[in-house]
């Protein structure tokens, strides 16, 4: 069995695709669904650039095979904004210069998306710990931490999100 | 607009996952490449057997050096010298491999998965040779020789002399001598390298997507190597996931992939993986210094004499020997040093070739010089800050000729107030309070240390940059720049400059760069030259187009151009707002336009920058060392840095903090380690340790100074890309040495891993 | 860095999984959380012909108390253990170590069983099971066997699991009264494998003297190292800086760790002593304070 057919939901949209069993989730998203916002920075689970949300939890998409995602609900960076309205975390990154080259950014956004749901009022230390599995080579993290805190405030004042 | 911290115009597409990087680019029928790399550090390369790989389903081609017969070597971009030619790299290894990771063959297949399957089927005969891994060994008689065409492994010797350092040293009342080592580490952008090449056999146009940094230069290199006319090659930059010096230089893959696309007539994508990146993309920084300084009893520097080895790896790449050259040129730093000499041996070893990494030569020389200054303070029994205060070059000595040269220019500091930046940093770090806390901490067995590192950077390298501003037929302003984006916010910075002149919001200006079909000339993105060279080019082109806008408007509105007001994308007659024309109307009327005017709302400017700028500043670090485990904790970090003028202070701040993080990596974590056989041991992100958010200082303070705008360009901008990095190795090493002063620990090498710190404590105790 | 080809199976039960393993033996690899295995596949350092994915098997994901043991199913995600109030209460040592394993994205996917069966000597979980004297529950074609850690961890990345067996769960003794625990480690960066880690458990008697002490170390040998001889001297003594220092010295002196590019053997040896003292000190404070 070198191939399998899977059905899953990505960014609210159902897909059915036949994939080679060895294809990683990251490559599946990028190649089969053309969702290239999920980036590959190391392909061995260290850099966090490929982080996506699977059934509500942030995971490394380079360390999963697409065939394992049968029935899963996945959120990628492409699904974060509501049309032209950026998600508050995206807004905060923009406002506070939390990105430079932008390559690692999708992974940070999705990591924080999960983190802020679970920890709506984080301390700076908690934010640093939460993003410690995501590498950024441009910003020195300083503005990412500031953006995360600002996003937490925005989300708290906006009330619970779906 | 200039000086405003506006949010970046690039960001929306990057935040929504719509930025297209090289790996994201797709073409119909596109094939995928993978590179077979040498497993040996040094070996004769015999027959390669590609047949089994060619027979695998989905494999379209396997390319070896035999297929590329007659193709030339990749030339030096910065500072070509005849002595280097024999050691330049060919796109694929021919009769010998000289480092682990050297490209030996390239597989082209229907998918990357299949291409990697095919790599495993290629066999090659190697006859291993003794490698030489340590450059100190490589210069000894009898060491294995990498390139038979030069005798020995010393590819070049550089020297700088000002005054008579030897005589002044001999006469100096206080002399301090030490050896310092900076480890091999490098830029490691989060996006690996990659490109897509496609050839249209009908028009003969070859297009390369995913280029970076210096597209116009690289297009010329490719044209020369392929023997294909330059105008039939188009280079297109996509999003670029970080540059830091290493990305965008011309590498072997930048030839082989386009060559294969032409041969096969199908588009080909190659995306480097992380393991390849760590062994194939330029390394940097490794140097071994032996240095001596002579000072008067009151601490005035009388002479400085340095001799160092620069480990350049297995081949000369596009940066030639400029990293050691810059090290020698900027070693004197912000101090008045009447007698200076530096002798450099540029040495080849069986390791990955090298190039520049953010602050090339300066990270290294700043570490060496600033550690040495602290040792002078120790010898004199004074606080390290006092020695610096005694020796700063004063503002009224500017422009200051240091002696020596790099990149074909004599080292002449343009302007600066080094003392002011220094005192700003000391105030921000609260130096006296830290000293008091240190004294209190030592009584409780806590080891706090404070260290400074004074930096003179170099930026704004010319020789020129190109800009063109157009108002298109719908009235939109478009700025075409010959510079390139590597994630630093080029589009926003240039739009701000243009917006200031033309009275339109920056977000309404489209900035186009990196596409050779749209931007005919360009130099690129390196040496902190975006704001300081591309910026003035954009400014001058904007001024020219403003004059044309007013000229066309004057003709349409039948008014004198002095009576016209330009704002919000329209021109009106002062005091008569109803008498107005929009940019849209002006653009259409500008062809052919008023008699005597060059038709069209378009203006071009080449800004020439014959002299470099020298931004400067001071780093200060406060550390705590766990003397039992050797761990170093960064309590506070301060950078005070004079950039002349900040176009967008938020972006400048981001540059400095980002560079700081890289500097911290070099000071504490990052090292490319080889074993004795020349095998690279750090080929994963579990072994090559980039700093995470947890390794950054608990408190970071950045003071952007604009005290001394440079007279060398109309914006006063010096450049901001590198100075956040250059002083970090120095400041942290000085802080750790300061913390461990009770143990007499001698800090002379980076990185300061826990193991190494503990060894320093032990060695100090034993002394 | 793309994984080599393999065939992929998703058994619906332990029995089905065992049948597949029985059939394919050394040619098969078990896929649990995949956080160690998939990197090896991507580097092509592991190349199984068959991959047996346990993620579809029900009832291997649980945390519960059974007969004085904390029982955790092999497919329980590390993140679930980290969040578990039961774990915090019954096995605070495990709770303390969890956040130090990799990063949150890794723990969201990584499993307890996967980490134990991978048996990386630098990993936290094997040392904790070893320090506490836990039990590893193994299923094979002939039924279940329960193994002590010293028999389960046999070498570098090697366990006593036969190719046709599965680790299905782990049992850890629940915390006794007047017992304190501590897990301390030094790593190059937060989230990296520790250069050395020490798991300690210390039980005091009613008079405040040590009734029992246990220590296991990571990163200093091919398997987790249990320092039984060194801790034995503590029994009957009142906790003191001198006593813990002495245990640290003894632990350090028995070790012969390997050098690697992150730390020398000498450094690891030294660090083991320092961290032993620190872990015992913290464990004793907690035993006295009753916070576990």
Coordinates of N, CA and C in Angstrom, one line a residue, chain C residues 163-246:
Chain C
X163 N 11.3 -7.7 18.5 CA 10.7 -7.1 17.3 C 9.2 -7.3 17.2
X164 N 8.7 -8.4 17.8 CA 7.3 -8.7 17.7 C 6.5 -8.3 19.0
X165 N 7.1 -7.4 19.8 CA 6.4 -7.0 21.0 C 6.1 -5.5 20.9
X166 N 5.2 -5.1 21.8 CA 4.8 -3.7 21.8 C 4.8 -3.2 23.3
X167 N 5.3 -2.0 23.5 CA 5.2 -1.4 24.8 C 3.7 -0.8 24.9
X168 N 2.9 -1.3 25.8 CA 1.5 -0.8 25.8 C 1.3 0.2 26.9
X169 N 2.1 0.2 27.9 CA 1.9 1.2 29.0 C 3.0 1.2 30.0
X170 N 2.9 2.2 30.9 CA 3.9 2.3 32.0 C 3.2 2.5 33.3
X171 N 3.8 2.0 34.4 CA 3.2 2.2 35.7 C 4.2 2.8 36.6
X172 N 3.8 3.8 37.3 CA 4.7 4.5 38.2 C 4.1 4.5 39.6
X173 N 5.0 4.2 40.6 CA 4.4 4.1 42.0 C 3.9 5.5 42.3
X174 N 2.8 5.6 43.0 CA 2.3 6.9 43.4 C 3.1 7.4 44.6
X175 N 3.1 8.7 44.7 CA 3.9 9.4 45.7 C 3.6 8.9 47.1
X176 N 4.6 8.6 47.9 CA 4.4 8.3 49.3 C 4.4 9.6 50.1
X177 N 3.9 9.5 51.3 CA 3.9 10.8 52.1 C 5.4 11.0 52.5
X178 N 5.6 12.3 52.9 CA 7.0 12.8 53.3 C 8.0 12.5 52.2
X179 N 7.5 12.5 50.9 CA 8.4 12.3 49.8 C 8.5 13.6 49.0
X180 N 9.7 13.9 48.7 CA 9.9 15.0 47.7 C 10.6 14.6 46.5
X181 N 10.4 15.3 45.4 CA 11.0 14.9 44.1 C 11.6 16.1 43.5
X182 N 12.5 15.9 42.6 CA 13.0 17.0 41.8 C 13.6 16.5 40.5
X183 N 13.4 17.2 39.4 CA 14.0 16.9 38.2 C 14.8 18.2 37.7
X184 N 16.1 18.1 37.7 CA 16.9 19.2 37.2 C 17.8 18.8 36.1
X185 N 17.9 19.7 35.1 CA 18.8 19.4 34.0 C 19.5 20.6 33.5
X186 N 20.6 20.4 32.8 CA 21.3 21.5 32.1 C 21.3 21.1 30.6
X187 N 20.8 22.0 29.8 CA 20.9 21.8 28.4 C 21.4 23.0 27.7
X188 N 21.9 22.8 26.5 CA 22.5 24.0 25.8 C 21.4 25.1 25.6
X189 N 20.2 24.7 25.2 CA 19.1 25.6 25.1 C 17.9 25.0 25.8
X190 N 17.0 25.8 26.1 CA 15.7 25.3 26.6 C 15.1 24.4 25.6
X191 N 14.7 23.2 26.0 CA 14.0 22.3 25.1 C 15.0 21.3 24.5
X192 N 16.3 21.5 24.5 CA 17.2 20.6 24.0 C 17.3 19.4 24.9
X193 N 17.8 18.3 24.3 CA 18.2 17.1 25.2 C 19.2 17.6 26.2
X194 N 19.0 17.2 27.4 CA 19.9 17.7 28.5 C 21.3 17.1 28.3
X195 N 22.3 18.0 28.7 CA 23.7 17.4 28.7 C 23.7 16.4 29.8
X196 N 23.1 16.8 31.0 CA 22.9 15.9 32.1 C 21.6 16.3 32.7
X197 N 20.8 15.3 33.1 CA 19.6 15.5 33.9 C 19.6 14.6 35.1
X198 N 19.0 15.0 36.2 CA 18.9 14.2 37.4 C 17.5 14.2 37.9
X199 N 17.0 13.0 38.0 CA 15.7 12.8 38.6 C 15.9 12.2 40.0
X200 N 15.3 12.9 41.0 CA 15.6 12.5 42.4 C 14.3 12.3 43.1
X201 N 14.2 11.3 44.0 CA 13.1 11.2 45.0 C 13.7 10.9 46.3
X202 N 13.1 11.6 47.3 CA 13.7 11.5 48.7 C 12.5 11.4 49.7
X203 N 12.6 10.3 50.5 CA 11.5 10.1 51.5 C 12.1 10.3 52.9
X204 N 11.4 11.1 53.7 CA 11.9 11.3 55.1 C 11.1 10.4 56.0
X205 N 11.7 10.0 57.1 CA 10.9 9.4 58.1 C 10.3 10.4 59.1
X206 N 9.5 9.9 60.0 CA 8.8 10.9 60.9 C 9.7 11.8 61.6
X207 N 11.0 11.3 61.9 CA 11.9 12.1 62.6 C 12.7 13.1 61.7
X208 N 12.4 13.0 60.4 CA 13.1 13.9 59.5 C 14.4 13.4 58.9
X209 N 14.7 12.1 59.2 CA 15.9 11.6 58.5 C 15.5 10.9 57.2
X210 N 16.4 10.6 56.3 CA 16.1 10.0 55.1 C 15.7 8.6 55.3
X211 N 14.6 8.2 54.8 CA 14.1 6.8 54.8 C 14.5 6.1 53.5
X212 N 14.4 6.9 52.5 CA 14.7 6.3 51.2 C 15.1 7.4 50.2
X213 N 16.0 7.0 49.3 CA 16.4 8.0 48.3 C 16.6 7.3 47.0
X214 N 16.2 7.9 45.9 CA 16.5 7.3 44.6 C 16.9 8.4 43.6
X215 N 17.8 8.0 42.7 CA 18.3 8.9 41.8 C 18.5 8.2 40.4
X216 N 18.2 8.9 39.4 CA 18.6 8.4 38.0 C 19.0 9.6 37.2
X217 N 20.0 9.3 36.4 CA 20.6 10.4 35.6 C 20.5 10.1 34.1
X218 N 20.3 11.2 33.3 CA 20.3 11.1 31.9 C 21.6 11.7 31.3
X219 N 22.0 11.2 30.2 CA 23.1 11.8 29.4 C 24.5 11.4 29.9
X220 N 24.5 10.4 30.8 CA 25.8 10.0 31.3 C 26.2 8.6 31.0
X221 N 25.4 7.9 30.2 CA 25.7 6.5 29.9 C 24.7 6.1 28.8
X222 N 24.9 4.9 28.4 CA 24.0 4.4 27.3 C 22.6 4.2 27.6
X223 N 22.3 4.1 28.9 CA 20.9 4.0 29.4 C 20.8 5.0 30.6
X224 N 19.6 5.2 31.1 CA 19.5 5.9 32.3 C 20.3 5.3 33.4
X225 N 21.0 6.1 34.2 CA 21.9 5.5 35.2 C 21.3 5.7 36.6
X226 N 21.0 4.6 37.2 CA 20.5 4.6 38.6 C 21.6 4.6 39.6
X227 N 21.6 5.6 40.4 CA 22.8 5.7 41.4 C 22.4 5.1 42.7
X228 N 22.2 3.8 42.8 CA 21.7 3.2 44.0 C 22.7 3.2 45.1
X229 N 23.9 2.8 44.8 CA 24.9 2.8 45.8 C 25.2 4.1 46.5
X230 N 25.2 5.1 45.6 CA 25.5 6.5 46.2 C 24.4 7.0 47.1
X231 N 23.2 6.6 46.8 CA 22.1 7.2 47.6 C 21.9 6.4 48.8
X232 N 22.3 5.1 48.8 CA 22.1 4.3 50.0 C 22.7 4.9 51.3
X233 N 23.8 5.6 51.1 CA 24.4 6.2 52.3 C 23.6 7.2 53.0
X234 N 22.6 7.7 52.2 CA 21.7 8.8 52.8 C 20.8 8.2 53.9
X235 N 20.4 6.9 53.7 CA 19.4 6.4 54.6 C 19.8 6.5 56.0
X236 N 18.9 7.0 56.8 CA 19.2 7.2 58.2 C 19.8 8.5 58.6
X237 N 20.4 9.2 57.5 CA 21.0 10.5 57.8 C 19.9 11.6 57.7
X238 N 20.2 12.7 58.4 CA 19.3 13.9 58.2 C 19.8 14.6 56.9
X239 N 18.9 15.1 56.1 CA 19.3 15.8 54.9 C 20.3 17.0 55.2
X240 N 21.4 17.1 54.6 CA 22.3 18.2 54.8 C 23.0 18.5 53.5
X241 N 23.5 19.7 53.4 CA 24.3 20.1 52.3 C 25.5 19.2 52.1
X242 N 26.1 18.8 53.2 CA 27.3 18.0 53.2 C 27.0 16.6 52.7
X243 N 25.9 16.1 53.2 CA 25.5 14.7 52.7 C 25.2 14.7 51.2
X244 N 24.5 15.7 50.8 CA 24.1 15.7 49.3 C 25.4 16.0 48.5
X245 N 26.3 16.8 49.0 CA 27.5 17.0 48.3 C 28.3 15.7 48.1
X246 N 28.3 15.0 49.2 CA 29.0 13.7 49.2 C 28.4 12.7 48.2

